[in-house]
């Protein structure tokens, strides 16, 4: 059991030694770590998605408001065309009435002249009536001719004056229609421009809101991935700290192991020295005991010899 425990301890020390040998004490954060690169890649992809989403929305918005502006322009164009057509039709009717008035005037002029010719014709009805009455070539006849001529001239002048007034009225009506048309066209253009400006402003404001929303989304995305980047960076720093801690732990274990080995060596050395000392003491003791035994044996022999000599002396003296 002790051998297996010691073997496991030595295996642990070998593993620790290998770790310590391969450990880099100058290890710093590798900013090319794939996990950090992945965070930046995800950030860029997400930002690209945000940009595309909002660019599509902005493009769609621009297209929507441009379509509205184009529709406003087309509507204004149609209204202007209708207004112009109505004005043209009204002016055409006025011109037709003016032309008819001219025809009527010409007809009336011809009628007045024809009537005058009939009245002054010496072979006409009036001439026969005057002849019957005996008034031909008289002062009354001449007076009648002057009166008929004056009547004719008055009729012509009255008709001309009426015609001129009618022409003036028709021309004024055309001018009024033209002015009214220009005013209506200007109002149509103004209303269309106002609507287009409002649509442009609405589109601009909505586009700005989308741009602001996009920037807020990008900022939020950056904040989100900054936090994620810092979390991954903290994890990497913690891994470096863990490796350093494990290095310190293994270094301590190796130091303890070396101290233990040294203590065991010193202990064995002391035990060997103590054993040699004990062996020397035992040898010296055994030598002393052997010398003592020899000395005791010599003393014993001397005593025996002395006793023998005493006995022999006593015996000789007796």
mmCIF file of C-alpha atoms in Angstrom:
data_model
loop_
_atom_site.group_PDB
_atom_site.id
_atom_site.type_symbol
_atom_site.label_atom_id
_atom_site.label_comp_id
_atom_site.label_asym_id
_atom_site.label_seq_id
_atom_site.Cartn_x
_atom_site.Cartn_y
_atom_site.Cartn_z
ATOM 1 C CA UNK A 1 0.000 0.000 0.000
ATOM 2 C CA UNK A 2 2.825 2.365 0.854
ATOM 3 C CA UNK A 3 4.600 1.559 -2.405
ATOM 4 C CA UNK A 4 1.485 2.272 -4.497
ATOM 5 C CA UNK A 5 0.931 5.532 -2.637
ATOM 6 C CA UNK A 6 4.530 6.547 -3.216
ATOM 7 C CA UNK A 7 4.262 5.585 -6.889
ATOM 8 C CA UNK A 8 1.136 7.709 -7.302
ATOM 9 C CA UNK A 9 2.922 10.581 -5.577
ATOM 10 C CA UNK A 10 5.923 10.235 -7.885
ATOM 11 C CA UNK A 11 3.603 10.111 -10.927
ATOM 12 C CA UNK A 12 1.990 13.305 -9.715
ATOM 13 C CA UNK A 13 5.421 14.919 -9.303
ATOM 14 C CA UNK A 14 6.464 13.803 -12.800
ATOM 15 C CA UNK A 15 3.299 15.343 -14.216
ATOM 16 C CA UNK A 16 3.967 18.522 -12.236
ATOM 17 C CA UNK A 17 7.570 18.637 -13.450
ATOM 18 C CA UNK A 18 6.477 18.287 -17.075
ATOM 19 C CA UNK A 19 3.949 21.087 -16.615
ATOM 20 C CA UNK A 20 6.500 23.358 -14.965
ATOM 21 C CA UNK A 21 9.057 22.638 -17.678
ATOM 22 C CA UNK A 22 6.554 23.596 -20.407
ATOM 23 C CA UNK A 23 5.090 26.583 -18.557
ATOM 24 C CA UNK A 24 5.705 30.047 -20.022
ATOM 25 C CA UNK A 25 6.083 32.532 -17.147
ATOM 26 C CA UNK A 26 5.869 35.455 -19.631
ATOM 27 C CA UNK A 27 2.519 34.356 -21.067
ATOM 28 C CA UNK A 28 0.317 37.295 -22.093
ATOM 29 C CA UNK A 29 -3.111 37.546 -23.693
ATOM 30 C CA UNK A 30 -3.065 36.405 -27.309
ATOM 31 C CA UNK A 31 -5.374 38.852 -29.032
ATOM 32 C CA UNK A 32 -5.359 36.565 -32.063
ATOM 33 C CA UNK A 33 -7.101 33.940 -29.955
ATOM 34 C CA UNK A 34 -9.817 32.432 -32.136
ATOM 35 C CA UNK A 35 -12.468 33.167 -29.534
ATOM 36 C CA UNK A 36 -11.682 36.889 -29.648
ATOM 37 C CA UNK A 37 -11.534 36.813 -33.438
ATOM 38 C CA UNK A 38 -14.911 35.052 -33.504
ATOM 39 C CA UNK A 39 -16.456 37.798 -31.360
ATOM 40 C CA UNK A 40 -15.182 40.488 -33.763
ATOM 41 C CA UNK A 41 -16.357 38.444 -36.760
ATOM 42 C CA UNK A 42 -19.815 38.067 -35.232
ATOM 43 C CA UNK A 43 -19.865 41.792 -34.439
ATOM 44 C CA UNK A 44 -19.002 42.661 -38.051
ATOM 45 C CA UNK A 45 -21.575 40.223 -39.453
ATOM 46 C CA UNK A 46 -24.286 41.512 -37.137
ATOM 47 C CA UNK A 47 -23.440 45.112 -37.996
ATOM 48 C CA UNK A 48 -23.605 44.219 -41.703
ATOM 49 C CA UNK A 49 -27.049 42.674 -41.122
ATOM 50 C CA UNK A 50 -28.204 45.813 -39.309
ATOM 51 C CA UNK A 51 -26.863 48.037 -42.093
ATOM 52 C CA UNK A 52 -28.560 45.915 -44.769
ATOM 53 C CA UNK A 53 -31.865 45.872 -42.893
ATOM 54 C CA UNK A 54 -31.944 49.629 -42.459
ATOM 55 C CA UNK A 55 -30.564 50.343 -45.924
ATOM 56 C CA UNK A 56 -33.393 48.247 -47.365
ATOM 57 C CA UNK A 57 -35.873 50.146 -45.189
ATOM 58 C CA UNK A 58 -34.375 53.493 -46.235
ATOM 59 C CA UNK A 59 -34.384 52.488 -49.914
ATOM 60 C CA UNK A 60 -37.975 51.293 -49.642
ATOM 61 C CA UNK A 61 -38.910 54.526 -47.859
ATOM 62 C CA UNK A 62 -37.149 56.626 -50.493
ATOM 63 C CA UNK A 63 -38.932 54.687 -53.220
ATOM 64 C CA UNK A 64 -42.293 55.032 -51.452
ATOM 65 C CA UNK A 65 -42.016 58.801 -51.033
ATOM 66 C CA UNK A 66 -40.591 59.208 -54.532
ATOM 67 C CA UNK A 67 -43.558 57.251 -55.887
ATOM 68 C CA UNK A 68 -45.865 59.561 -53.930
ATOM 69 C CA UNK A 69 -44.067 62.618 -55.314
ATOM 70 C CA UNK A 70 -44.238 61.198 -58.846
ATOM 71 C CA UNK A 71 -47.933 60.471 -58.351
ATOM 72 C CA UNK A 72 -48.420 64.059 -57.166
ATOM 73 C CA UNK A 73 -46.600 65.335 -60.248
ATOM 74 C CA UNK A 74 -48.663 63.089 -62.522
ATOM 75 C CA UNK A 75 -51.885 64.185 -60.809
ATOM 76 C CA UNK A 76 -50.904 67.841 -61.128
ATOM 77 C CA UNK A 77 -50.023 67.231 -64.771
ATOM 78 C CA UNK A 78 -53.419 65.624 -65.371
ATOM 79 C CA UNK A 79 -55.181 68.460 -63.536
ATOM 80 C CA UNK A 80 -53.227 70.997 -65.562
ATOM 81 C CA UNK A 81 -54.102 69.172 -68.776
ATOM 82 C CA UNK A 82 -57.788 69.071 -67.800
ATOM 83 C CA UNK A 83 -57.696 72.727 -66.804
ATOM 84 C CA UNK A 84 -55.964 73.639 -70.048
ATOM 85 C CA UNK A 85 -58.410 71.532 -72.047
ATOM 86 C CA UNK A 86 -61.368 73.206 -70.307
ATOM 87 C CA UNK A 87 -59.854 76.622 -70.936
ATOM 88 C CA UNK A 88 -59.052 75.752 -74.534
ATOM 89 C CA UNK A 89 -62.612 74.513 -74.981
ATOM 90 C CA UNK A 90 -64.015 77.685 -73.390
ATOM 91 C CA UNK A 91 -61.803 79.880 -75.573
ATOM 92 C CA UNK A 92 -62.748 77.785 -78.593
ATOM 93 C CA UNK A 93 -66.429 78.378 -77.816
ATOM 94 C CA UNK A 94 -65.765 82.105 -77.413
ATOM 95 C CA UNK A 95 -63.878 82.145 -80.704
ATOM 96 C CA UNK A 96 -66.735 80.254 -82.320
ATOM 97 C CA UNK A 97 -69.220 82.796 -80.961
ATOM 98 C CA UNK A 98 -66.864 85.576 -82.059
ATOM 99 C CA UNK A 99 -66.617 84.046 -85.501
ATOM 100 C CA UNK A 100 -70.392 83.673 -85.615
ATOM 101 C CA UNK A 101 -70.764 87.277 -84.564
ATOM 102 C CA UNK A 102 -68.471 88.234 -87.447
ATOM 103 C CA UNK A 103 -70.553 86.188 -89.819
ATOM 104 C CA UNK A 104 -73.730 87.740 -88.437
ATOM 105 C CA UNK A 105 -72.165 91.174 -88.782
ATOM 106 C CA UNK A 106 -71.153 90.503 -92.372
ATOM 107 C CA UNK A 107 -74.608 89.146 -93.075
ATOM 108 C CA UNK A 108 -76.220 92.174 -91.502
ATOM 109 C CA UNK A 109 -73.968 94.487 -93.494
ATOM 110 C CA UNK A 110 -74.903 92.701 -96.662
ATOM 111 C CA UNK A 111 -78.589 92.793 -95.636
ATOM 112 C CA UNK A 112 -78.448 96.504 -94.919
ATOM 113 C CA UNK A 113 -76.776 97.194 -98.240
ATOM 114 C CA UNK A 114 -79.240 94.974 -100.056
ATOM 115 C CA UNK A 115 -82.141 96.759 -98.392
ATOM 116 C CA UNK A 116 -80.619 100.092 -99.251
ATOM 117 C CA UNK A 117 -80.159 98.994 -102.862
ATOM 118 C CA UNK A 118 -83.734 97.845 -103.015
ATOM 119 C CA UNK A 119 -84.969 101.106 -101.583
ATOM 120 C CA UNK A 120 -82.917 103.255 -103.959
ATOM 121 C CA UNK A 121 -83.436 101.156 -107.083
ATOM 122 C CA UNK A 122 -85.196 103.342 -109.690
ATOM 123 C CA UNK A 123 -86.996 100.326 -110.867
ATOM 124 C CA UNK A 124 -87.869 99.089 -107.475
ATOM 125 C CA UNK A 125 -91.114 99.122 -105.524
ATOM 126 C CA UNK A 126 -90.317 102.436 -103.837
ATOM 127 C CA UNK A 127 -89.559 104.067 -107.180
ATOM 128 C CA UNK A 128 -92.876 102.841 -108.625
ATOM 129 C CA UNK A 129 -94.794 104.101 -105.589
ATOM 130 C CA UNK A 130 -93.132 107.520 -105.850
ATOM 131 C CA UNK A 131 -93.788 107.600 -109.573
ATOM 132 C CA UNK A 132 -97.425 106.757 -109.014
ATOM 133 C CA UNK A 133 -97.592 109.511 -106.457
ATOM 134 C CA UNK A 134 -95.849 111.927 -108.865
ATOM 135 C CA UNK A 135 -92.920 112.398 -106.494
ATOM 136 C CA UNK A 136 -90.148 111.109 -108.754
ATOM 137 C CA UNK A 137 -87.456 113.684 -109.451
ATOM 138 C CA UNK A 138 -89.009 115.946 -106.896
ATOM 139 C CA UNK A 139 -87.417 117.459 -103.800
ATOM 140 C CA UNK A 140 -89.207 114.889 -101.713
ATOM 141 C CA UNK A 141 -87.603 112.128 -103.776
ATOM 142 C CA UNK A 142 -84.165 113.456 -103.146
ATOM 143 C CA UNK A 143 -84.924 113.849 -99.476
ATOM 144 C CA UNK A 144 -86.110 110.262 -99.351
ATOM 145 C CA UNK A 145 -82.894 109.061 -100.914
ATOM 146 C CA UNK A 146 -80.874 110.977 -98.344
ATOM 147 C CA UNK A 147 -83.057 109.590 -95.577
ATOM 148 C CA UNK A 148 -82.612 106.033 -96.869
ATOM 149 C CA UNK A 149 -78.898 106.528 -97.177
ATOM 150 C CA UNK A 150 -78.714 107.894 -93.627
ATOM 151 C CA UNK A 151 -80.822 105.010 -92.431
ATOM 152 C CA UNK A 152 -78.459 102.656 -94.187
ATOM 153 C CA UNK A 153 -75.398 104.353 -92.691
ATOM 154 C CA UNK A 154 -76.954 104.391 -89.222
ATOM 155 C CA UNK A 155 -77.822 100.721 -89.569
ATOM 156 C CA UNK A 156 -74.281 99.935 -90.691
ATOM 157 C CA UNK A 157 -72.738 102.078 -87.917
ATOM 158 C CA UNK A 158 -75.001 100.566 -85.252
ATOM 159 C CA UNK A 159 -74.212 97.062 -86.377
ATOM 160 C CA UNK A 160 -70.476 97.863 -86.586
ATOM 161 C CA UNK A 161 -70.557 99.330 -83.098
ATOM 162 C CA UNK A 162 -72.409 96.313 -81.756
ATOM 163 C CA UNK A 163 -70.014 94.006 -83.504
ATOM 164 C CA UNK A 164 -66.986 95.893 -82.172
ATOM 165 C CA UNK A 165 -68.381 95.743 -78.651
ATOM 166 C CA UNK A 166 -69.071 92.048 -79.086
ATOM 167 C CA UNK A 167 -65.525 91.455 -80.360
ATOM 168 C CA UNK A 168 -64.167 93.439 -77.427
ATOM 169 C CA UNK A 169 -66.279 91.379 -75.025
ATOM 170 C CA UNK A 170 -65.187 88.173 -76.686
ATOM 171 C CA UNK A 171 -61.527 89.231 -76.528
ATOM 172 C CA UNK A 172 -61.937 90.228 -72.884
ATOM 173 C CA UNK A 173 -63.588 86.896 -72.194
ATOM 174 C CA UNK A 174 -60.620 85.130 -73.815
ATOM 175 C CA UNK A 175 -58.220 87.217 -71.731
ATOM 176 C CA UNK A 176 -60.256 86.489 -68.599
ATOM 177 C CA UNK A 177 -60.282 82.780 -69.431
ATOM 178 C CA UNK A 178 -56.533 82.873 -70.084
ATOM 179 C CA UNK A 179 -55.877 84.721 -66.844
ATOM 180 C CA UNK A 180 -58.180 82.381 -64.937
ATOM 181 C CA UNK A 181 -56.465 79.441 -66.588
ATOM 182 C CA UNK A 182 -53.027 80.762 -65.686
ATOM 183 C CA UNK A 183 -54.198 81.330 -62.124
ATOM 184 C CA UNK A 184 -55.704 77.846 -61.935
ATOM 185 C CA UNK A 185 -52.567 76.306 -63.415
ATOM 186 C CA UNK A 186 -50.437 78.255 -60.964
ATOM 187 C CA UNK A 187 -52.643 77.078 -58.094
ATOM 188 C CA UNK A 188 -52.396 73.495 -59.300
ATOM 189 C CA UNK A 189 -48.610 73.818 -59.567
ATOM 190 C CA UNK A 190 -48.461 75.483 -56.145
ATOM 191 C CA UNK A 191 -50.630 72.806 -54.515
ATOM 192 C CA UNK A 192 -48.551 70.077 -56.179
ATOM 193 C CA UNK A 193 -45.323 71.718 -55.078
ATOM 194 C CA UNK A 194 -46.638 72.061 -51.528
ATOM 195 C CA UNK A 195 -47.638 68.405 -51.489
ATOM 196 C CA UNK A 196 -44.285 67.367 -52.950
ATOM 197 C CA UNK A 197 -42.442 69.483 -50.384
ATOM 198 C CA UNK A 198 -44.486 67.926 -47.582
ATOM 199 C CA UNK A 199 -43.790 64.458 -48.936
ATOM 200 C CA UNK A 200 -40.086 65.291 -49.288
ATOM 201 C CA UNK A 201 -40.019 66.577 -45.702
ATOM 202 C CA UNK A 202 -41.862 63.508 -44.430
ATOM 203 C CA UNK A 203 -39.466 61.263 -46.354
ATOM 204 C CA UNK A 204 -36.472 63.191 -45.036
ATOM 205 C CA UNK A 205 -37.728 63.025 -41.450
ATOM 206 C CA UNK A 206 -38.550 59.320 -41.723
ATOM 207 C CA UNK A 207 -35.169 58.636 -43.313
ATOM 208 C CA UNK A 208 -33.478 60.526 -40.480
ATOM 209 C CA UNK A 209 -35.439 58.489 -37.931
ATOM 210 C CA UNK A 210 -34.284 55.302 -39.677
ATOM 211 C CA UNK A 211 -30.679 56.526 -39.752
ATOM 212 C CA UNK A 212 -30.906 57.396 -36.041
ATOM 213 C CA UNK A 213 -32.483 54.032 -35.263
ATOM 214 C CA UNK A 214 -29.728 52.317 -37.268
ATOM 215 C CA UNK A 215 -27.020 54.173 -35.340
ATOM 216 C CA UNK A 216 -28.708 53.283 -32.037
ATOM 217 C CA UNK A 217 -28.889 49.652 -33.111
ATOM 218 C CA UNK A 218 -25.221 49.671 -34.171
ATOM 219 C CA UNK A 219 -24.231 51.300 -30.863
ATOM 220 C CA UNK A 220 -26.256 48.705 -28.964
ATOM 221 C CA UNK A 221 -24.634 45.983 -31.066
ATOM 222 C CA UNK A 222 -21.170 47.397 -30.297
ATOM 223 C CA UNK A 223 -21.990 47.579 -26.589
ATOM 224 C CA UNK A 224 -23.302 44.019 -26.646
ATOM 225 C CA UNK A 225 -20.206 42.675 -28.399
ATOM 226 C CA UNK A 226 -17.850 44.873 -26.345
ATOM 227 C CA UNK A 227 -19.283 43.165 -23.253
ATOM 228 C CA UNK A 228 -18.989 39.783 -24.918
ATOM 229 C CA UNK A 229 -15.404 40.570 -25.952
ATOM 230 C CA UNK A 230 -14.556 41.656 -22.406
ATOM 231 C CA UNK A 231 -16.142 38.483 -21.020
ATOM 232 C CA UNK A 232 -14.075 36.308 -23.356
ATOM 233 C CA UNK A 233 -10.981 38.381 -22.533
ATOM 234 C CA UNK A 234 -11.688 37.950 -18.809
ATOM 235 C CA UNK A 235 -12.060 34.207 -19.389
ATOM 236 C CA UNK A 236 -8.692 34.099 -21.181
ATOM 237 C CA UNK A 237 -7.064 36.122 -18.380
ATOM 238 C CA UNK A 238 -8.626 33.740 -15.862
ATOM 239 C CA UNK A 239 -7.207 30.789 -17.789
ATOM 240 C CA UNK A 240 -3.768 32.419 -17.700
ATOM 241 C CA UNK A 241 -4.210 33.058 -13.964
ATOM 242 C CA UNK A 242 -5.323 29.445 -13.483
ATOM 243 C CA UNK A 243 -2.252 28.188 -15.327
ATOM 244 C CA UNK A 244 -0.063 30.431 -13.221
ATOM 245 C CA UNK A 245 -1.818 29.204 -10.076
ATOM 246 C CA UNK A 246 -1.355 25.598 -11.201
ATOM 247 C CA UNK A 247 2.287 26.395 -11.948
ATOM 248 C CA UNK A 248 2.689 27.774 -8.453
ATOM 249 C CA UNK A 249 0.914 24.738 -7.040
ATOM 250 C CA UNK A 250 3.082 22.312 -9.012
ATOM 251 C CA UNK A 251 6.215 24.319 -8.221
ATOM 252 C CA UNK A 252 5.321 24.145 -4.534
ATOM 253 C CA UNK A 253 4.665 20.408 -4.811
ATOM 254 C CA UNK A 254 8.020 19.886 -6.570
ATOM 255 C CA UNK A 255 9.767 21.968 -3.928
ATOM 256 C CA UNK A 256 8.064 19.946 -1.205
ATOM 257 C CA UNK A 257 8.998 16.764 -3.003
ATOM 258 C CA UNK A 258 12.640 17.811 -3.306
ATOM 259 C CA UNK A 259 12.655 18.773 0.354
ATOM 260 C CA UNK A 260 11.111 15.433 1.212
ATOM 261 C CA UNK A 261 13.714 13.619 -0.885
ATOM 262 C CA UNK A 262 16.450 15.647 0.803
ATOM 263 C CA UNK A 263 14.975 14.969 4.219
ATOM 264 C CA UNK A 264 14.807 11.269 3.424
ATOM 265 C CA UNK A 265 18.401 11.370 2.188
ATOM 266 C CA UNK A 266 19.543 13.168 5.274
ATOM 267 C CA UNK A 267 17.494 10.824 7.419
ATOM 268 C CA UNK A 268 18.997 7.775 5.723
ATOM 269 C CA UNK A 269 22.407 9.355 6.013
ATOM 270 C CA UNK A 270 21.874 9.924 9.698
ATOM 271 C CA UNK A 271 20.521 6.426 10.097
ATOM 272 C CA UNK A 272 23.557 5.027 8.293
ATOM 273 C CA UNK A 273 25.864 7.151 10.452
ATOM 274 C CA UNK A 274 24.040 6.062 13.585
ATOM 275 C CA UNK A 275 24.255 2.446 12.457
ATOM 276 C CA UNK A 276 27.973 2.747 11.803
ATOM 277 C CA UNK A 277 28.407 4.441 15.139
ATOM 278 C CA UNK A 278 26.471 1.708 16.833
ATOM 279 C CA UNK A 279 28.472 -0.886 14.969
ATOM 280 C CA UNK A 280 31.716 0.810 16.088
ATOM 281 C CA UNK A 281 30.484 1.030 19.667
ATOM 282 C CA UNK A 282 29.492 -2.624 19.590
ATOM 283 C CA UNK A 283 32.865 -3.561 18.130
ATOM 284 C CA UNK A 284 34.656 -1.523 20.782
ATOM 285 C CA UNK A 285 32.425 -3.015 23.447
ATOM 286 C CA UNK A 286 33.098 -6.515 22.199
ATOM 287 C CA UNK A 287 36.846 -5.763 22.107
ATOM 288 C CA UNK A 288 36.670 -4.380 25.608
ATOM 289 C CA UNK A 289 34.658 -7.397 26.722
ATOM 290 C CA UNK A 290 37.190 -9.721 25.067
ATOM 291 C CA UNK A 291 40.090 -7.856 26.699
ATOM 292 C CA UNK A 292 38.250 -7.931 30.002
ATOM 293 C CA UNK A 293 37.648 -11.626 29.665
ATOM 294 C CA UNK A 294 41.335 -12.143 28.853
ATOM 295 C CA UNK A 295 42.371 -9.995 31.774
ATOM 296 C CA UNK A 296 40.003 -11.811 34.081
ATOM 297 C CA UNK A 297 41.378 -15.073 32.774
ATOM 298 C CA UNK A 298 44.927 -13.864 33.448
ATOM 299 C CA UNK A 299 43.981 -12.666 36.886
ATOM 300 C CA UNK A 300 42.225 -15.931 37.538
ATOM 301 C CA UNK A 301 45.277 -17.885 36.464
ATOM 302 C CA UNK A 302 47.500 -15.668 38.580
ATOM 303 C CA UNK A 303 45.270 -16.219 41.566
ATOM 304 C CA UNK A 304 45.291 -19.952 40.922
ATOM 305 C CA UNK A 305 49.053 -19.818 40.665
ATOM 306 C CA UNK A 306 49.296 -17.770 43.806
ATOM 307 C CA UNK A 307 47.011 -20.153 45.663
ATOM 308 C CA UNK A 308 49.035 -23.089 44.396
ATOM 309 C CA UNK A 309 52.223 -21.405 45.564
ATOM 310 C CA UNK A 310 50.672 -20.641 48.938
ATOM 311 C CA UNK A 311 49.499 -24.167 49.322
ATOM 312 C CA UNK A 312 52.912 -25.432 48.284
ATOM 313 C CA UNK A 313 54.531 -23.038 50.746
ATOM 314 C CA UNK A 314 52.268 -24.116 53.535
ATOM 315 C CA UNK A 315 52.857 -27.622 52.678
ATOM 316 C CA UNK A 316 56.577 -27.129 52.590
ATOM 317 C CA UNK A 317 56.537 -25.376 55.932
ATOM 318 C CA UNK A 318 54.623 -28.070 57.595
#
